Amino acid sequence: MNILVTGGAGYVGSVVVEELLEKGQDVTVLDNLQQGHSEALFSQAEFIHGDIRDKATVSNLFDKKRYDAVMHMAAETVVEYSMTDPRRYFESNVTASLNLINSMLEHQVNRIVFSSSASVYGYPHSSPCHEQQPKVPINSYGESKLMFEHILDWYGTAYGIKHISLRYFNAAGATMRLGEDHNPETHLIPNVLKVALGQHECVNIYGCDYQTHDGSCIRDYVHVKDIAMAHVLALNHLDNSIHSGAYNLGNSRGYSVTEVIDVARKITGKH
């Protein structure tokens, strides 16, 4: 299959590309390299330097090549910034995504796997969080992801677009070649490891009075390789089923900030 991966030079997107190439798929990456990195690109995949916010770029992409499916990973993702500049998030995550799906519709490409977010739930009502829980986002990032999920539902009903949305909280880990490289880096695990490498002086723990076993915040981490495999499995599902939907990706348990730091100390021998 010919598969278009938007945001394929980013953290999760590049691992998805790696997984697709390992499965023998033909891959085209569309990325503006705003958050992605040229070092994360693969020579086996065609690379288009462009932005899905530009209608002409997206339309021209589909004019030049026939795609069988789309993996949509491109997005603004730093939750903190979504609270201070929501316009940026709705333009990138909703308006730009509409450019993409409208071009898909015009060119009769009817399968899309969307990298959504568990942020659509806001504060989950129970743990583990299930797909039927209320979706009440608490920031424009989660709201923008939920809005495009709704758009996919309507396009599926009206136009037959088959879609899978995958919701997850904290991608973590690396493959032999690819790993995290955000600027700024806001994720706990790479920042802890930067301390071990001598690149940071310390890691701050924000909050020690949570209702947890050690008082620090517990988060759900999913290995980025598992997330990539889930995206490929979702695409396979769309090949063999008429059913669309949204699914959570999670670990069997959460890990606290203190637990992550303690494990990093044990593995690296740094304190």
C-alpha positions as semicolon CSV with decimal commas, in nm:
position;residue;x (nm);y (nm);z (nm)
1;M;0,000;0,000;0,000
2;N;0,095;0,363;-0,050
3;I;0,052;0,535;0,285
4;L;0,078;0,906;0,362
5;V;0,205;0,985;0,713
6;T;0,156;1,343;0,825
7;G;0,398;1,446;1,097
8;G;0,617;1,149;1,009
9;A;0,936;1,322;1,124
10;G;0,808;1,368;1,479
11;Y;0,858;1,146;1,782
12;V;0,564;0,909;1,744
13;G;0,525;0,967;1,370
14;S;0,879;0,861;1,286
15;V;0,839;0,535;1,479
16;V;0,512;0,473;1,293
17;V;0,703;0,523;0,967
18;E;0,970;0,282;1,087
19;E;0,704;0,022;1,168
20;L;0,532;0,064;0,830
21;L;0,860;0,028;0,642
22;E;0,939;-0,288;0,839
23;K;0,603;-0,423;0,719
24;G;0,698;-0,354;0,357
25;Q;0,466;-0,058;0,297
26;D;0,540;0,233;0,064
27;V;0,547;0,548;0,275
28;T;0,537;0,920;0,202
29;V;0,608;1,158;0,491
30;L;0,460;1,507;0,498
31;D;0,615;1,725;0,769
32;N;0,693;2,095;0,809
33;L;0,985;2,008;1,046
34;Q;0,850;2,258;1,299
35;Q;0,855;1,988;1,568
36;G;0,989;1,702;1,359
37;H;1,353;1,644;1,267
38;S;1,522;1,562;0,938
39;E;1,742;1,314;1,129
40;A;1,430;1,108;1,199
41;L;1,352;1,060;0,829
42;F;1,416;0,733;0,646
43;S;1,574;0,716;0,303
44;Q;1,324;0,443;0,208
45;A;1,034;0,685;0,253
46;E;0,957;0,978;0,024
47;F;0,971;1,307;0,211
48;I;0,762;1,613;0,131
49;H;0,856;1,929;0,322
50;G;0,520;2,096;0,363
51;D;0,245;2,205;0,598
52;I;-0,109;2,064;0,609
53;R;-0,232;2,414;0,700
54;D;-0,165;2,502;0,334
55;K;-0,457;2,373;0,123
56;A;-0,259;2,393;-0,200
57;T;0,024;2,180;-0,061
58;V;-0,214;1,911;0,057
59;S;-0,421;1,907;-0,262
60;N;-0,108;1,896;-0,479
61;L;0,018;1,600;-0,277
62;F;-0,291;1,394;-0,359
63;D;-0,289;1,511;-0,722
64;K;0,061;1,372;-0,775
65;K;0,023;1,033;-0,609
66;R;-0,248;0,784;-0,530
67;Y;-0,262;0,695;-0,160
68;D;-0,443;0,397;-0,015
69;A;-0,458;0,533;0,340
70;V;-0,344;0,816;0,567
71;M;-0,179;0,807;0,908
72;H;-0,249;1,149;1,058
73;M;0,012;1,233;1,324
74;A;0,075;1,604;1,255
75;A;-0,037;1,830;1,541
76;E;0,054;2,092;1,794
77;T;0,109;1,889;2,112
78;V;0,251;2,095;2,400
79;V;-0,045;2,116;2,638
80;E;0,095;2,413;2,830
81;Y;0,099;2,633;2,519
82;S;-0,255;2,531;2,428
83;M;-0,375;2,725;2,734
84;T;-0,211;3,051;2,625
85;D;-0,246;3,030;2,244
86;P;-0,558;2,824;2,158
87;R;-0,584;2,977;1,809
88;R;-0,259;2,805;1,714
89;Y;-0,399;2,469;1,824
90;F;-0,733;2,498;1,647
91;E;-0,563;2,613;1,326
92;S;-0,310;2,329;1,333
93;N;-0,522;2,048;1,477
94;V;-0,866;2,124;1,334
95;T;-0,851;2,356;1,033
96;A;-0,540;2,187;0,892
97;S;-0,690;1,843;0,955
98;L;-0,997;1,951;0,758
99;N;-0,767;2,039;0,466
100;L;-0,634;1,685;0,486
101;I;-0,961;1,497;0,506
102;N;-1,125;1,714;0,238
103;S;-0,841;1,632;0,000
104;M;-0,882;1,267;0,090
105;L;-1,251;1,293;0,004
106;E;-1,184;1,467;-0,327
107;H;-0,932;1,200;-0,425
108;Q;-1,138;0,903;-0,300
109;V;-0,899;0,800;-0,023
110;N;-1,130;0,652;0,239
111;R;-0,908;0,520;0,521
112;I;-0,744;0,723;0,797
113;V;-0,582;0,638;1,130
114;F;-0,582;0,943;1,355
115;S;-0,335;0,989;1,640
116;S;-0,569;1,142;1,896
117;S;-0,513;1,185;2,269
118;A;-0,651;1,068;2,601
119;S;-0,668;1,440;2,679
120;V;-1,016;1,426;2,525
121;Y;-1,136;1,289;2,860
122;G;-1,012;1,578;3,073
123;Y;-1,010;1,436;3,424
124;P;-1,113;1,067;3,382
125;H;-1,399;0,966;3,610
126;S;-1,244;0,631;3,693
127;S;-0,929;0,427;3,645
128;P;-0,868;0,250;3,419
129;C;-1,028;0,494;3,178
130;H;-1,263;0,335;2,923
131;E;-1,385;0,469;2,590
132;Q;-1,741;0,532;2,713
133;Q;-1,632;0,783;2,977
134;P;-1,748;1,144;2,926
135;K;-1,524;1,354;2,704
136;V;-1,470;1,686;2,882
137;P;-1,135;1,833;2,770
138;I;-0,973;2,082;3,006
139;N;-0,747;2,250;2,747
140;S;-0,763;2,350;2,381
141;Y;-0,525;2,068;2,287
142;G;-0,770;1,802;2,406
143;E;-1,062;1,998;2,263
144;S;-0,896;2,020;1,922
145;K;-0,837;1,644;1,917
146;L;-1,197;1,573;2,016
147;M;-1,330;1,814;1,752
148;F;-1,150;1,625;1,477
149;E;-1,276;1,292;1,615
150;H;-1,630;1,431;1,577
151;I;-1,549;1,545;1,224
152;L;-1,429;1,194;1,140
153;D;-1,753;1,049;1,273
154;W;-1,960;1,277;1,053
155;Y;-1,743;1,217;0,746
156;G;-1,774;0,846;0,808
157;T;-2,152;0,866;0,827
158;A;-2,195;1,097;0,528
159;Y;-1,911;1,000;0,296
160;G;-1,799;0,653;0,400
161;I;-1,459;0,756;0,535
162;K;-1,333;0,465;0,748
163;H;-1,142;0,584;1,050
164;I;-0,974;0,477;1,373
165;S;-0,879;0,728;1,643
166;L;-0,621;0,617;1,900
167;R;-0,616;0,788;2,239
168;Y;-0,312;0,772;2,464
169;F;-0,151;0,985;2,733
170;N;0,226;0,957;2,763
171;A;0,436;0,812;2,484
172;A;0,773;0,701;2,618
173;G;1,082;0,505;2,521
174;A;1,276;0,466;2,199
175;T;1,372;0,224;1,926
176;M;1,731;0,142;1,833
177;R;1,738;0,446;1,604
178;L;1,465;0,685;1,717
179;G;1,379;0,860;2,043
180;E;1,249;1,182;2,195
181;D;1,392;1,514;2,082
182;H;1,149;1,790;2,175
183;N;1,228;2,158;2,208
184;P;1,140;2,247;2,473
185;E;1,147;1,904;2,634
186;T;0,852;1,881;2,873
187;H;0,840;1,505;2,930
188;L;0,958;1,351;3,255
189;I;1,164;1,053;3,138
190;P;1,398;1,235;2,896
191;N;1,445;1,517;3,147
192;V;1,537;1,268;3,419
193;L;1,789;1,106;3,186
194;K;1,932;1,447;3,097
195;V;2,016;1,490;3,464
196;A;2,199;1,156;3,456
197;L;2,387;1,274;3,147
198;G;2,488;1,597;3,319
199;Q;2,281;1,811;3,081
200;H;2,043;1,930;3,357
201;E;2,120;2,000;3,721
202;C;1,800;1,854;3,862
203;V;1,439;1,752;3,800
204;N;1,165;1,934;3,986
205;I;0,874;1,736;4,128
206;Y;0,559;1,947;4,112
207;G;0,330;1,821;4,386
208;C;0,390;1,574;4,667
209;D;0,041;1,558;4,816
210;Y;-0,144;1,351;4,555
211;Q;-0,364;1,068;4,680
212;T;-0,107;0,809;4,571
213;H;0,120;0,563;4,751
214;D;0,416;0,804;4,748
215;G;0,241;1,139;4,713
216;S;0,367;1,211;4,361
217;C;0,159;1,219;4,044
218;I;0,095;0,890;3,864
219;R;0,095;0,884;3,485
220;D;0,018;0,622;3,225
221;Y;0,319;0,553;3,001
222;V;0,300;0,358;2,676
223;H;0,611;0,258;2,485
224;V;0,633;0,442;2,156
225;K;0,698;0,115;1,971
226;D;0,371;-0,025;2,107
227;I;0,189;0,289;1,995
228;A;0,334;0,254;1,646
229;M;0,233;-0,112;1,629
230;A;-0,120;-0,015;1,738
231;H;-0,143;0,233;1,451
232;V;-0,042;-0,035;1,201
233;L;-0,290;-0,281;1,351
234;A;-0,560;-0,014;1,326
235;L;-0,482;0,029;0,957
236;N;-0,506;-0,346;0,909
237;H;-0,844;-0,336;1,084
238;L;-0,971;-0,077;0,836
239;D;-0,857;-0,301;0,551
240;N;-1,064;-0,590;0,679
241;S;-1,364;-0,429;0,848
242;I;-1,631;-0,170;0,783
243;H;-1,629;-0,059;1,147
244;S;-1,473;0,270;1,253
245;G;-1,418;0,385;1,609
246;A;-1,194;0,524;1,881
247;Y;-0,976;0,318;2,113
248;N;-0,763;0,386;2,418
249;L;-0,400;0,276;2,431
250;G;-0,267;0,223;2,780
251;N;-0,042;0,029;3,009
252;S;-0,169;-0,214;3,270
253;R;-0,069;0,030;3,545
254;G;0,055;0,382;3,602
255;Y;0,392;0,491;3,738
256;S;0,454;0,778;3,976
257;V;0,710;1,053;3,926
258;T;0,910;0,919;4,219
259;E;0,907;0,566;4,076
260;V;1,040;0,690;3,741
261;I;1,322;0,881;3,913
262;D;1,411;0,583;4,135
263;V;1,431;0,347;3,836
264;A;1,647;0,596;3,644
265;R;1,884;0,615;3,943
266;K;1,906;0,237;3,957
267;I;1,971;0,192;3,586
268;T;2,214;0,480;3,537
269;G;2,386;0,466;3,875
270;K;2,347;0,844;3,897
271;H;2,195;1,026;4,194
